[in-house]
Amino acid sequence: MVWVPLRTTRTDRRAPLCAPATRCTTMSLEWLMDWSWSLDGLRDFIATGIQSFRDCDATALAAVACLLVLFVWYCYHVGREQPRTYATVNALMQSAEANGMQNGYVYCHSPECVRCTHHDGLNQKLYHNLQEYAKRYSWSGMGRIHKGIREQGRYLNSRPSIQKPEVFFLPDLPTMPYFSRDAQKHDVELLERNFQTILCEFETLYKAFSNCSLPQGWKMNSTPSGEWFTFYLVNQGMCVPRNCRRCPRTYRLLGSLRTCIGNNVFGNACISVLSPGTVIAEHYGPTNIRIRCHLGLKTPSNCELVVGGEPQCWAEGRCLLFDDSFLHTAFHEGSPEEGPRVVFMVDLWHPNVAAAERQALDFIFAPGR
């Protein structure tokens, strides 16, 4: 018996492929039919839209066309501009590493810095910055700033000795040495609710004083007597990254404040410590566009703040608001056993500075401008 292999016919080999091919053909036909229906629907939609436009009043169509042209022009104009980007307090932390710092404190080395410049060309520089801002944005709401810059020399020289801001005076702001808590109610209440958080981070920092005279990050300020230390998180509008990393919760709190000045050279946030026997010499702040907020962390007896000749005492867990463009001083006459007086200090916008003015002032007095 001879074995002969079974040969598969041509039709047998094609048989398995017939079913998938049939399915593919059927699916293609269904898709083409659906597409045909879609085209019919699209054609009907376009026809309906054209008929609607024909039925519309010509004046309405012209108005819509004008609005569309204006919108396209606006998009082109805005996209063509390259406005200055403003960093928030949080964003400043990323860029400040490259700036010169000594013991956590930013020292300005720029001869053109408006915060540190006292010369006849300052007004021209401020006016140039205002013109640049108005060119990019608008003159709307700039009347008071324009008036202040134009007559800045007269304002600073003719101010009564009780209030003489050293750099910039904004006219027509209500003037008083102290402000009520309602002036910036949201931020005051937020700071007071976080009193324990800020106090705990300060106590952790202050332990380093037992090991050396001036730990990293602290700055010693000159005083007629005693010792005055400050630990800056934000100094003249610039974040101090190393210090912020050591007080992470307090630093995050700054980002939640609605009126914290964080984008111009008049903004600061720090922990301020007065040792017993310290007297701070009378001095003026740089501007009246801000109010300074002190949150009491440790407040021994015989400690006072005097602003415009009016004395006030701090209280633990409570905020004290004042205008530091008034002549002011502070002292701690308590005993060494009572320990230091400690406050958390943050600069807030004056409540009567409008939002448009704040944006312009941030641009004019931006750090390094």
Coordinates of C-alpha atoms in Angstrom, one line a residue:
M1 CA 0.0 0.0 0.0
V2 CA 1.3 3.4 -1.0
W3 CA 0.7 6.6 1.1
V4 CA -0.3 9.6 -1.0
P5 CA -0.5 13.0 0.7
L6 CA -3.9 14.7 0.5
R7 CA -3.7 17.8 -1.7
T8 CA -5.9 20.8 -0.7
T9 CA -7.8 22.4 -3.5
R10 CA -7.5 26.2 -4.3
T11 CA -11.1 26.7 -3.1
D12 CA -10.3 25.0 0.2
R13 CA -7.4 27.4 0.8
R14 CA -9.5 30.5 0.2
A15 CA -12.4 29.3 2.3
P16 CA -11.2 30.5 5.7
L17 CA -10.6 34.0 4.3
C18 CA -14.1 34.5 2.9
A19 CA -15.9 35.3 6.2
P20 CA -13.5 38.1 7.4
A21 CA -13.6 39.7 3.9
T22 CA -17.3 39.6 3.9
R23 CA -17.4 41.2 7.4
C24 CA -15.0 44.0 6.3
T25 CA -17.1 44.8 3.2
T26 CA -20.2 45.0 5.2
M27 CA -18.6 47.3 7.8
S28 CA -17.3 49.6 5.0
L29 CA -20.7 49.9 3.5
E30 CA -22.3 50.7 6.8
W31 CA -19.6 53.4 7.4
L32 CA -20.1 54.9 4.0
M33 CA -23.9 55.1 4.6
D34 CA -23.3 56.7 8.0
W35 CA -20.9 59.2 6.4
S36 CA -23.5 60.0 3.8
W37 CA -26.1 60.7 6.4
S38 CA -23.5 62.9 8.2
L39 CA -22.9 64.9 5.1
D40 CA -26.6 65.3 4.5
G41 CA -27.0 66.6 8.1
L42 CA -24.0 69.0 7.7
R43 CA -25.5 70.3 4.4
D44 CA -28.8 70.9 6.1
F45 CA -27.1 72.7 9.0
I46 CA -25.2 75.0 6.6
A47 CA -28.3 75.7 4.6
T48 CA -30.2 76.6 7.7
G49 CA -27.4 78.9 8.9
I50 CA -27.3 80.7 5.6
Q51 CA -31.1 81.2 5.6
S52 CA -30.9 82.5 9.2
F53 CA -28.3 85.1 8.2
R54 CA -30.4 86.1 5.2
D55 CA -33.4 86.6 7.5
C56 CA -31.3 88.8 9.9
D57 CA -31.2 92.5 9.8
A58 CA -28.2 94.0 8.0
T59 CA -27.4 96.3 10.9
A60 CA -27.2 93.4 13.3
L61 CA -24.9 91.5 10.9
A62 CA -22.7 94.6 10.6
A63 CA -22.5 94.9 14.4
V64 CA -21.5 91.3 14.7
A65 CA -18.8 91.7 12.0
C66 CA -17.4 94.8 13.8
L67 CA -17.2 93.0 17.1
L68 CA -15.5 90.0 15.4
V69 CA -12.9 92.3 13.8
L70 CA -12.3 94.1 17.2
F71 CA -11.8 90.8 18.9
V72 CA -9.3 89.6 16.3
W73 CA -7.5 93.0 16.6
Y74 CA -7.4 92.7 20.4
C75 CA -6.0 89.1 20.3
Y76 CA -3.3 90.3 17.9
H77 CA -2.4 93.3 20.0
V78 CA -2.3 91.3 23.3
G79 CA -0.3 88.5 21.7
R80 CA 2.1 90.9 20.2
E81 CA 2.9 92.6 23.5
Q82 CA 5.4 91.0 25.9
P83 CA 4.3 92.5 29.3
R84 CA 6.4 92.2 32.4
T85 CA 5.6 89.1 34.4
Y86 CA 4.9 89.7 38.1
A87 CA 6.1 87.0 40.5
T88 CA 4.0 86.2 43.5
V89 CA 5.6 85.7 46.9
N90 CA 5.7 82.0 46.1
A91 CA 7.3 82.4 42.7
L92 CA 10.0 84.8 44.1
M93 CA 11.5 81.9 46.0
Q94 CA 12.7 80.2 42.8
S95 CA 14.6 83.2 41.4
A96 CA 16.1 84.7 44.5
E97 CA 18.9 82.1 44.8
A98 CA 20.9 83.9 42.2
N99 CA 20.9 87.3 44.0
G100 CA 23.6 88.4 46.4
M101 CA 22.8 87.7 50.1
Q102 CA 24.7 88.0 53.3
N103 CA 23.5 85.9 56.2
G104 CA 20.1 85.6 54.7
Y105 CA 19.6 89.3 54.1
V106 CA 19.4 90.8 50.7
Y107 CA 21.7 93.8 50.2
C108 CA 21.1 96.1 47.2
H109 CA 24.2 96.8 45.1
S110 CA 22.4 98.6 42.3
P111 CA 23.1 102.3 42.0
E112 CA 19.8 102.6 40.1
C113 CA 17.5 101.0 42.8
V114 CA 14.7 103.4 43.5
R115 CA 14.4 102.1 47.1
C116 CA 18.0 103.2 47.9
T117 CA 18.5 106.1 45.6
H118 CA 18.3 109.7 47.0
H119 CA 19.2 112.1 44.2
D120 CA 17.6 114.6 41.9
G121 CA 17.1 112.1 39.0
L122 CA 14.8 109.8 41.1
N123 CA 11.6 111.6 40.0
Q124 CA 12.6 111.3 36.3
K125 CA 13.2 107.6 36.8
L126 CA 9.9 107.1 38.5
Y127 CA 8.1 109.0 35.8
H128 CA 9.8 107.0 33.1
N129 CA 8.7 103.8 34.8
L130 CA 5.1 105.1 35.0
Q131 CA 5.1 106.0 31.3
E132 CA 6.4 102.5 30.4
Y133 CA 3.6 101.0 32.5
A134 CA 0.9 103.2 30.9
K135 CA 2.2 102.4 27.4
R136 CA 1.9 98.6 28.1
Y137 CA -1.4 98.8 30.0
S138 CA -3.4 102.0 30.5
W139 CA -3.3 105.5 32.1
S140 CA -6.7 104.7 33.7
G141 CA -6.6 105.2 37.4
M142 CA -3.1 106.6 37.4
G143 CA -4.0 110.2 38.3
R144 CA -2.9 110.0 41.9
I145 CA 0.3 108.2 41.1
H146 CA 1.1 110.7 38.3
K147 CA 0.4 113.6 40.7
G148 CA 2.6 112.1 43.4
I149 CA 5.5 111.5 41.0
R150 CA 5.3 114.9 39.4
E151 CA 5.4 116.8 42.7
Q152 CA 7.3 114.2 44.8
G153 CA 10.1 116.7 45.8
R154 CA 7.6 119.1 47.2
Y155 CA 5.6 116.5 49.0
L156 CA 8.7 115.0 50.7
N157 CA 10.2 118.4 51.6
S158 CA 7.0 120.0 52.9
R159 CA 5.7 117.2 54.9
P160 CA 5.3 117.8 58.7
S161 CA 8.1 116.3 60.8
I162 CA 5.6 113.7 62.2
Q163 CA 5.3 112.0 58.8
K164 CA 8.1 112.0 56.2
P165 CA 8.4 108.9 54.1
E166 CA 11.9 108.7 52.8
V167 CA 11.3 107.5 49.2
F168 CA 7.7 107.9 47.9
F169 CA 4.6 109.7 49.1
L170 CA 1.3 108.9 47.5
P171 CA -1.0 112.0 48.0
D172 CA -4.6 111.9 49.1
L173 CA -4.4 108.8 51.3
P174 CA -6.0 108.9 54.7
T175 CA -3.3 109.6 57.3
M176 CA -3.2 108.2 60.8
P177 CA -0.5 106.6 63.0
Y178 CA -2.5 103.4 63.8
F179 CA -5.2 101.5 61.8
S180 CA -8.1 99.4 63.2
R181 CA -8.1 95.7 62.7
D182 CA -10.9 96.1 60.1
A183 CA -8.6 97.9 57.7
Q184 CA -7.3 94.5 56.5
K185 CA -9.7 92.2 58.4
H186 CA -9.2 89.0 56.4
D187 CA -5.4 89.1 56.7
V188 CA -5.5 90.1 60.4
E189 CA -7.8 87.2 61.3
L190 CA -5.8 84.7 59.2
L191 CA -2.5 85.7 60.9
E192 CA -4.1 85.5 64.4
R193 CA -5.6 82.0 63.7
N194 CA -2.1 80.9 62.8
F195 CA -0.4 82.4 65.8
Q196 CA 0.7 79.1 67.3
T197 CA 2.1 77.9 64.0
I198 CA 4.3 80.9 63.6
L199 CA 5.3 80.8 67.3
C200 CA 6.4 77.2 67.1
E201 CA 8.6 77.9 64.1
F202 CA 10.2 80.9 65.8
E203 CA 11.0 78.8 68.9
T204 CA 12.7 76.2 66.8
L205 CA 14.8 79.0 65.1
Y206 CA 15.6 80.7 68.4
K207 CA 17.2 77.6 69.9
A208 CA 20.2 78.2 67.6
F209 CA 21.1 81.3 69.6
S210 CA 22.4 79.2 72.4
N211 CA 25.2 77.8 70.1
C212 CA 26.5 81.0 68.5
S213 CA 26.1 84.8 68.7
L214 CA 24.3 85.2 65.3
P215 CA 23.0 82.1 63.6
Q216 CA 22.7 81.8 59.9
G217 CA 19.8 83.7 58.4
W218 CA 19.5 86.3 61.2
K219 CA 20.5 90.0 60.7
M220 CA 21.6 92.3 63.5
N221 CA 20.4 95.9 63.2
S222 CA 22.1 98.9 64.7
T223 CA 20.5 100.4 67.8
P224 CA 21.5 103.0 70.4
S225 CA 21.4 100.3 73.0
G226 CA 20.6 96.6 73.3
E227 CA 20.2 94.1 70.4
W228 CA 17.7 94.0 67.6
F229 CA 17.6 90.9 65.4
T230 CA 15.5 90.2 62.3
F231 CA 14.9 87.0 60.4
Y232 CA 13.6 87.8 56.9
L233 CA 11.3 85.7 54.8
V234 CA 10.7 88.5 52.3
N235 CA 13.1 91.4 52.2
Q236 CA 12.4 94.4 50.0
G237 CA 10.2 92.4 47.6
M238 CA 12.8 89.5 47.4
C239 CA 12.2 86.1 48.9
V240 CA 15.0 84.7 51.1
P241 CA 14.9 81.0 50.1
R242 CA 17.0 79.5 52.8
N243 CA 15.0 81.3 55.5
C244 CA 11.7 80.3 53.9
R245 CA 12.7 76.6 53.9
R246 CA 13.3 76.9 57.7
C247 CA 9.8 78.3 58.2
P248 CA 7.7 76.4 55.6
R249 CA 4.3 76.9 57.3
T250 CA 4.8 80.6 57.9
Y251 CA 6.0 81.0 54.4
R252 CA 3.0 79.2 52.9
L253 CA 0.8 81.5 55.1
L254 CA 2.2 84.6 53.3
G255 CA 0.7 83.2 50.0
S256 CA -2.7 83.1 51.6
L257 CA -2.7 86.8 52.6
R258 CA -4.8 88.9 50.2
T259 CA -3.0 92.2 50.7
C260 CA 0.6 91.2 51.4
I261 CA 3.1 93.3 49.4
G262 CA 5.4 90.8 47.8
N263 CA 6.2 92.2 44.3
N264 CA 7.8 95.5 45.0
V265 CA 10.7 96.9 47.1
F266 CA 8.4 98.1 49.9
G267 CA 7.3 94.6 50.9
N268 CA 8.8 92.8 53.8
A269 CA 8.0 89.9 56.1
C270 CA 10.2 88.9 59.0
I271 CA 10.4 87.9 62.6
S272 CA 11.7 90.8 64.7
V273 CA 13.3 90.2 68.1
L274 CA 14.2 92.9 70.7
S275 CA 16.3 91.8 73.7
P276 CA 15.7 93.4 77.1
G277 CA 17.2 96.9 77.3
T278 CA 16.9 97.6 73.6
V279 CA 15.8 101.0 72.2
I280 CA 15.3 101.5 68.5
A281 CA 16.1 105.0 67.3
E282 CA 13.3 107.1 65.9
H283 CA 13.0 106.8 62.2
Y284 CA 10.6 107.0 59.2
G285 CA 9.6 104.3 56.8
P286 CA 10.1 104.6 53.0
T287 CA 6.5 105.1 51.9
N288 CA 2.9 105.6 53.0
I289 CA 1.4 103.1 50.5
R290 CA 1.7 100.3 53.0
I291 CA 0.6 99.6 56.6
R292 CA 2.9 97.5 58.8
C293 CA 1.3 94.6 60.7
H294 CA 2.9 93.3 63.9
L295 CA 1.6 89.9 65.2
G296 CA 2.7 89.6 68.8
L297 CA 4.5 86.3 69.5
K298 CA 6.2 87.1 72.9
T299 CA 5.3 90.3 74.6
P300 CA 6.9 90.9 78.0
S301 CA 5.9 93.9 80.2
N302 CA 7.5 97.3 79.7
C303 CA 7.6 97.0 75.9
E304 CA 6.1 99.8 73.7
L305 CA 5.7 100.9 70.2
V306 CA 5.4 104.7 69.7
V307 CA 4.1 106.0 66.3
G308 CA 3.5 109.7 65.7
G309 CA 3.9 110.3 69.4
E310 CA 1.2 107.8 70.4
P311 CA 2.3 104.7 72.4
Q312 CA 0.8 101.3 72.0
C313 CA 1.6 97.9 73.6
W314 CA 1.7 94.5 71.8
A315 CA -0.4 91.5 72.8
E316 CA 0.4 87.9 72.2
G317 CA -1.7 86.5 69.4
R318 CA -3.0 89.9 68.4
C319 CA -2.2 92.1 65.4
L320 CA -1.2 95.8 65.6
L321 CA -1.4 97.9 62.4
F322 CA 0.4 101.2 62.0
D323 CA 1.7 103.5 59.3
D324 CA 5.5 103.4 59.5
S325 CA 5.9 106.5 57.4
F326 CA 5.2 108.3 60.7
L327 CA 8.1 108.9 63.0
H328 CA 8.2 105.8 65.2
T329 CA 10.3 104.0 67.7
A330 CA 10.1 100.8 69.9
F331 CA 11.8 99.8 73.1
H332 CA 12.0 96.9 75.5
E333 CA 12.6 98.0 79.1
G334 CA 11.7 94.7 80.8
S335 CA 14.0 92.6 82.9
P336 CA 16.4 89.9 81.3
E337 CA 14.3 87.2 83.1
E338 CA 11.3 88.1 81.0
G339 CA 13.0 87.3 77.7
P340 CA 12.9 89.1 74.4
R341 CA 10.0 90.8 72.7
V342 CA 9.1 89.0 69.5
V343 CA 6.7 90.0 66.7
F344 CA 6.0 88.6 63.2
M345 CA 6.1 91.6 60.9
V346 CA 4.5 91.8 57.4
D347 CA 3.8 94.7 55.1
L348 CA 0.2 95.0 53.8
W349 CA -1.2 97.4 51.2
H350 CA -2.8 100.6 52.5
P351 CA -6.6 99.9 52.3
N352 CA -7.2 103.1 50.2
V353 CA -4.7 102.2 47.4
A354 CA -6.8 100.9 44.5
A355 CA -6.1 97.7 42.7
A356 CA -5.0 99.5 39.5
E357 CA -2.6 101.6 41.6
R358 CA -1.2 98.5 43.3
Q359 CA -0.4 96.9 39.9
A360 CA 1.3 100.1 38.7
L361 CA 3.3 100.5 41.9
D362 CA 4.4 96.9 41.7
F363 CA 5.7 97.7 38.2
I364 CA 7.3 101.0 39.0
F365 CA 9.0 99.8 42.2
A366 CA 9.8 96.2 41.1
P367 CA 13.0 94.9 42.7
G368 CA 16.0 95.9 40.6
R369 CA 14.1 98.3 38.4

